[in-house]
Amino acid sequence: LGVGIILLNQKNNIFVGKRIDNPKKYWQMPQGGVEKNENLVQAARRELKEETSIKSIELIKEIDEWLIYYLPDNLLGKIWKGKYGGQKQKWFIFRFVGKDQEINIKTKNPEFLDWKWINSEKLTDIVVKFKLNIYKKIKKQLIDLKLT
């Protein structure tokens, strides 16, 4: 199981990071696994802090459905030590209530080499293809909630 974080700033732009392990053209929202004895919201807050140092957030909404993606054939067996073929995720929308100076991606175990705020319109343009359906569903949720 995993969690994903849709982090909105005051202008409803979305935080995305450029992954260290795939720095070509793809960006993604923070996401990660759920640890034992941790609820999903705690996992989302922890993952966001581990990847971005961000703590100043307020929960807006939990996305109702679980979102699932599958790895393409060329990545099967290469990541996650070959144990998994995809991931089932619970996504959360948070509002960033701090200042950009709080954001630090040079963490203990960095995942991102760069970050930026993007307009939600661009969300489906920047993502790796195998996560596109998840990002389309998230974009629709943001439109439905008038958070675009």
PDB file of C-alpha atoms in Angstrom:
ATOM      1  CA  LEU A   1       0.000   0.000   0.000  1.00  0.00           C
ATOM      2  CA  GLY A   2       1.078   3.515  -0.685  1.00  0.00           C
ATOM      3  CA  VAL A   3       0.024   7.115  -0.216  1.00  0.00           C
ATOM      4  CA  GLY A   4       0.229  10.095  -2.521  1.00  0.00           C
ATOM      5  CA  ILE A   5       0.268  13.775  -1.661  1.00  0.00           C
ATOM      6  CA  ILE A   6      -1.374  16.501  -3.733  1.00  0.00           C
ATOM      7  CA  LEU A   7       0.133  19.610  -2.170  1.00  0.00           C
ATOM      8  CA  LEU A   8      -1.488  22.907  -3.118  1.00  0.00           C
ATOM      9  CA  ASN A   9      -0.074  26.339  -2.408  1.00  0.00           C
ATOM     10  CA  GLN A  10      -2.223  29.417  -1.792  1.00  0.00           C
ATOM     11  CA  LYS A  11      -2.713  29.865  -5.571  1.00  0.00           C
ATOM     12  CA  ASN A  12      -3.830  26.203  -5.960  1.00  0.00           C
ATOM     13  CA  ASN A  13      -0.635  25.330  -7.814  1.00  0.00           C
ATOM     14  CA  ILE A  14       0.640  21.797  -7.240  1.00  0.00           C
ATOM     15  CA  PHE A  15       4.021  20.776  -5.842  1.00  0.00           C
ATOM     16  CA  VAL A  16       5.974  18.417  -8.122  1.00  0.00           C
ATOM     17  CA  GLY A  17       9.493  17.080  -7.915  1.00  0.00           C
ATOM     18  CA  LYS A  18      11.895  15.754 -10.523  1.00  0.00           C
ATOM     19  CA  ARG A  19      13.026  12.288  -9.468  1.00  0.00           C
ATOM     20  CA  ILE A  20      16.737  11.659  -9.031  1.00  0.00           C
ATOM     21  CA  ASP A  21      16.383   8.185 -10.565  1.00  0.00           C
ATOM     22  CA  ASN A  22      14.509   9.431 -13.659  1.00  0.00           C
ATOM     23  CA  PRO A  23      15.654  13.014 -14.304  1.00  0.00           C
ATOM     24  CA  LYS A  24      14.760  13.243 -18.006  1.00  0.00           C
ATOM     25  CA  LYS A  25      11.448  15.029 -18.357  1.00  0.00           C
ATOM     26  CA  TYR A  26       9.133  13.538 -15.767  1.00  0.00           C
ATOM     27  CA  TRP A  27       7.933  15.131 -12.562  1.00  0.00           C
ATOM     28  CA  GLN A  28       5.752  13.652  -9.873  1.00  0.00           C
ATOM     29  CA  MET A  29       3.900  14.483  -6.710  1.00  0.00           C
ATOM     30  CA  PRO A  30       5.321  13.094  -3.452  1.00  0.00           C
ATOM     31  CA  GLN A  31       4.319   9.524  -2.656  1.00  0.00           C
ATOM     32  CA  GLY A  32       5.524   6.559  -0.666  1.00  0.00           C
ATOM     33  CA  GLY A  33       4.787   3.495   1.389  1.00  0.00           C
ATOM     34  CA  VAL A  34       2.854   3.026   4.596  1.00  0.00           C
ATOM     35  CA  GLU A  35       4.839   1.778   7.588  1.00  0.00           C
ATOM     36  CA  LYS A  36       3.597  -0.687  10.175  1.00  0.00           C
ATOM     37  CA  ASN A  37       1.436   0.899  12.928  1.00  0.00           C
ATOM     38  CA  GLU A  38       0.876   4.025  10.836  1.00  0.00           C
ATOM     39  CA  ASN A  39      -2.462   5.254   9.511  1.00  0.00           C
ATOM     40  CA  LEU A  40      -2.734   6.598   5.975  1.00  0.00           C
ATOM     41  CA  VAL A  41      -2.779  10.297   6.893  1.00  0.00           C
ATOM     42  CA  GLN A  42       0.266   9.831   9.143  1.00  0.00           C
ATOM     43  CA  ALA A  43       2.031   8.048   6.281  1.00  0.00           C
ATOM     44  CA  ALA A  44       1.240  10.910   3.879  1.00  0.00           C
ATOM     45  CA  ARG A  45       2.530  13.525   6.352  1.00  0.00           C
ATOM     46  CA  ARG A  46       5.701  11.499   7.025  1.00  0.00           C
ATOM     47  CA  GLU A  47       6.436  10.862   3.341  1.00  0.00           C
ATOM     48  CA  LEU A  48       5.972  14.542   2.507  1.00  0.00           C
ATOM     49  CA  LYS A  49       8.334  15.548   5.319  1.00  0.00           C
ATOM     50  CA  GLU A  50      10.921  12.905   4.331  1.00  0.00           C
ATOM     51  CA  GLU A  51      10.918  13.964   0.673  1.00  0.00           C
ATOM     52  CA  THR A  52      10.515  17.747   0.990  1.00  0.00           C
ATOM     53  CA  SER A  53      11.040  18.756   4.677  1.00  0.00           C
ATOM     54  CA  ILE A  54       7.521  20.260   4.560  1.00  0.00           C
ATOM     55  CA  LYS A  55       5.535  20.190   7.809  1.00  0.00           C
ATOM     56  CA  SER A  56       3.252  23.237   7.474  1.00  0.00           C
ATOM     57  CA  ILE A  57       0.205  21.595   5.917  1.00  0.00           C
ATOM     58  CA  GLU A  58      -3.530  21.284   6.444  1.00  0.00           C
ATOM     59  CA  LEU A  59      -5.580  18.340   5.191  1.00  0.00           C
ATOM     60  CA  ILE A  60      -8.226  19.372   2.654  1.00  0.00           C
ATOM     61  CA  LYS A  61      -9.553  15.999   1.513  1.00  0.00           C
ATOM     62  CA  GLU A  62      -8.868  12.307   1.181  1.00  0.00           C
ATOM     63  CA  ILE A  63      -9.564  11.093  -2.362  1.00  0.00           C
ATOM     64  CA  ASP A  64     -12.413   8.590  -2.004  1.00  0.00           C
ATOM     65  CA  GLU A  65     -11.197   5.803  -4.258  1.00  0.00           C
ATOM     66  CA  TRP A  66      -7.948   3.876  -4.151  1.00  0.00           C
ATOM     67  CA  LEU A  67      -5.837   4.635  -7.220  1.00  0.00           C
ATOM     68  CA  ILE A  68      -3.725   1.934  -8.842  1.00  0.00           C
ATOM     69  CA  TYR A  69      -0.917   1.956 -11.371  1.00  0.00           C
ATOM     70  CA  TYR A  70       0.998  -0.882 -12.981  1.00  0.00           C
ATOM     71  CA  LEU A  71       4.617  -0.869 -14.045  1.00  0.00           C
ATOM     72  CA  PRO A  72       5.372  -1.201 -17.753  1.00  0.00           C
ATOM     73  CA  ASP A  73       7.068  -4.424 -18.860  1.00  0.00           C
ATOM     74  CA  ASN A  74      10.484  -2.760 -19.159  1.00  0.00           C
ATOM     75  CA  LEU A  75      10.474  -1.911 -15.415  1.00  0.00           C
ATOM     76  CA  LEU A  76       9.078  -5.182 -14.081  1.00  0.00           C
ATOM     77  CA  GLY A  77      11.688  -6.913 -11.956  1.00  0.00           C
ATOM     78  CA  LYS A  78      13.962  -3.852 -11.994  1.00  0.00           C
ATOM     79  CA  ILE A  79      12.469  -1.708  -9.242  1.00  0.00           C
ATOM     80  CA  TRP A  80      11.219  -2.629  -5.763  1.00  0.00           C
ATOM     81  CA  LYS A  81      13.613  -5.616  -5.971  1.00  0.00           C
ATOM     82  CA  GLY A  82      11.211  -7.220  -8.441  1.00  0.00           C
ATOM     83  CA  LYS A  83       8.589  -7.862  -5.722  1.00  0.00           C
ATOM     84  CA  TYR A  84       5.753  -5.732  -7.120  1.00  0.00           C
ATOM     85  CA  GLY A  85       4.154  -5.014 -10.474  1.00  0.00           C
ATOM     86  CA  GLY A  86       2.421  -1.811  -9.433  1.00  0.00           C
ATOM     87  CA  GLN A  87       1.015   0.031  -6.469  1.00  0.00           C
ATOM     88  CA  LYS A  88      -2.347   0.705  -4.849  1.00  0.00           C
ATOM     89  CA  GLN A  89      -2.397   4.216  -3.389  1.00  0.00           C
ATOM     90  CA  LYS A  90      -4.601   6.427  -1.237  1.00  0.00           C
ATOM     91  CA  TRP A  91      -4.187  10.077  -2.213  1.00  0.00           C
ATOM     92  CA  PHE A  92      -4.661  13.141  -0.020  1.00  0.00           C
ATOM     93  CA  ILE A  93      -5.051  16.813  -0.890  1.00  0.00           C
ATOM     94  CA  PHE A  94      -3.162  19.103   1.486  1.00  0.00           C
ATOM     95  CA  ARG A  95      -2.791  22.884   1.594  1.00  0.00           C
ATOM     96  CA  PHE A  96       0.760  24.176   2.132  1.00  0.00           C
ATOM     97  CA  VAL A  97       0.477  26.941   4.722  1.00  0.00           C
ATOM     98  CA  GLY A  98       4.193  27.672   5.103  1.00  0.00           C
ATOM     99  CA  LYS A  99       6.678  29.668   3.059  1.00  0.00           C
ATOM    100  CA  ASP A 100       8.662  28.221   0.138  1.00  0.00           C
ATOM    101  CA  GLN A 101      11.857  28.556   2.243  1.00  0.00           C
ATOM    102  CA  GLU A 102      10.579  25.586   4.299  1.00  0.00           C
ATOM    103  CA  ILE A 103      10.939  23.342   1.246  1.00  0.00           C
ATOM    104  CA  ASN A 104      14.230  21.446   1.240  1.00  0.00           C
ATOM    105  CA  ILE A 105      14.623  18.449  -1.075  1.00  0.00           C
ATOM    106  CA  LYS A 106      18.221  17.830   0.062  1.00  0.00           C
ATOM    107  CA  THR A 107      16.988  15.402   2.688  1.00  0.00           C
ATOM    108  CA  LYS A 108      18.640  12.408   4.394  1.00  0.00           C
ATOM    109  CA  ASN A 109      17.604  10.114   1.529  1.00  0.00           C
ATOM    110  CA  PRO A 110      16.821  12.521  -1.321  1.00  0.00           C
ATOM    111  CA  GLU A 111      14.336  11.471  -3.998  1.00  0.00           C
ATOM    112  CA  PHE A 112      14.086  14.733  -5.928  1.00  0.00           C
ATOM    113  CA  LEU A 113      16.777  16.807  -7.628  1.00  0.00           C
ATOM    114  CA  ASP A 114      14.483  19.754  -8.360  1.00  0.00           C
ATOM    115  CA  TRP A 115      10.976  20.972  -7.505  1.00  0.00           C
ATOM    116  CA  LYS A 116       8.437  23.534  -8.675  1.00  0.00           C
ATOM    117  CA  TRP A 117       4.817  24.636  -8.388  1.00  0.00           C
ATOM    118  CA  ILE A 118       2.734  23.931 -11.480  1.00  0.00           C
ATOM    119  CA  ASN A 119      -0.754  24.845 -12.619  1.00  0.00           C
ATOM    120  CA  SER A 120      -3.094  21.849 -12.360  1.00  0.00           C
ATOM    121  CA  GLU A 121      -3.710  22.133 -16.122  1.00  0.00           C
ATOM    122  CA  LYS A 122      -0.146  20.874 -16.679  1.00  0.00           C
ATOM    123  CA  LEU A 123      -0.406  17.924 -14.274  1.00  0.00           C
ATOM    124  CA  THR A 124      -1.006  15.317 -16.974  1.00  0.00           C
ATOM    125  CA  ASP A 125       1.722  16.763 -19.239  1.00  0.00           C
ATOM    126  CA  ILE A 126       4.633  16.152 -16.873  1.00  0.00           C
ATOM    127  CA  VAL A 127       4.020  12.637 -15.545  1.00  0.00           C
ATOM    128  CA  VAL A 128       5.550   9.328 -16.595  1.00  0.00           C
ATOM    129  CA  LYS A 129       3.124   7.424 -18.849  1.00  0.00           C
ATOM    130  CA  PHE A 130       2.338   4.546 -16.471  1.00  0.00           C
ATOM    131  CA  LYS A 131       1.022   6.989 -13.832  1.00  0.00           C
ATOM    132  CA  LEU A 132      -1.000   9.066 -16.302  1.00  0.00           C
ATOM    133  CA  ASN A 133      -4.401   7.546 -15.416  1.00  0.00           C
ATOM    134  CA  ILE A 134      -3.891   8.336 -11.726  1.00  0.00           C
ATOM    135  CA  TYR A 135      -2.934  11.919 -12.535  1.00  0.00           C
ATOM    136  CA  LYS A 136      -5.989  12.281 -14.822  1.00  0.00           C
ATOM    137  CA  LYS A 137      -8.262  11.160 -11.965  1.00  0.00           C
ATOM    138  CA  ILE A 138      -6.555  13.564  -9.558  1.00  0.00           C
ATOM    139  CA  LYS A 139      -6.902  16.432 -12.031  1.00  0.00           C
ATOM    140  CA  LYS A 140     -10.639  15.681 -12.355  1.00  0.00           C
ATOM    141  CA  GLN A 141     -11.015  15.645  -8.556  1.00  0.00           C
ATOM    142  CA  LEU A 142      -9.328  19.044  -8.295  1.00  0.00           C
ATOM    143  CA  ILE A 143     -11.659  20.440 -10.970  1.00  0.00           C
ATOM    144  CA  ASP A 144     -14.721  18.950  -9.243  1.00  0.00           C
ATOM    145  CA  LEU A 145     -13.625  20.467  -5.911  1.00  0.00           C
ATOM    146  CA  LYS A 146     -12.941  23.817  -7.631  1.00  0.00           C
ATOM    147  CA  LEU A 147      -9.299  23.665  -6.527  1.00  0.00           C
ATOM    148  CA  THR A 148      -7.873  24.557  -9.930  1.00  0.00           C
TER     149      THR A 148
END
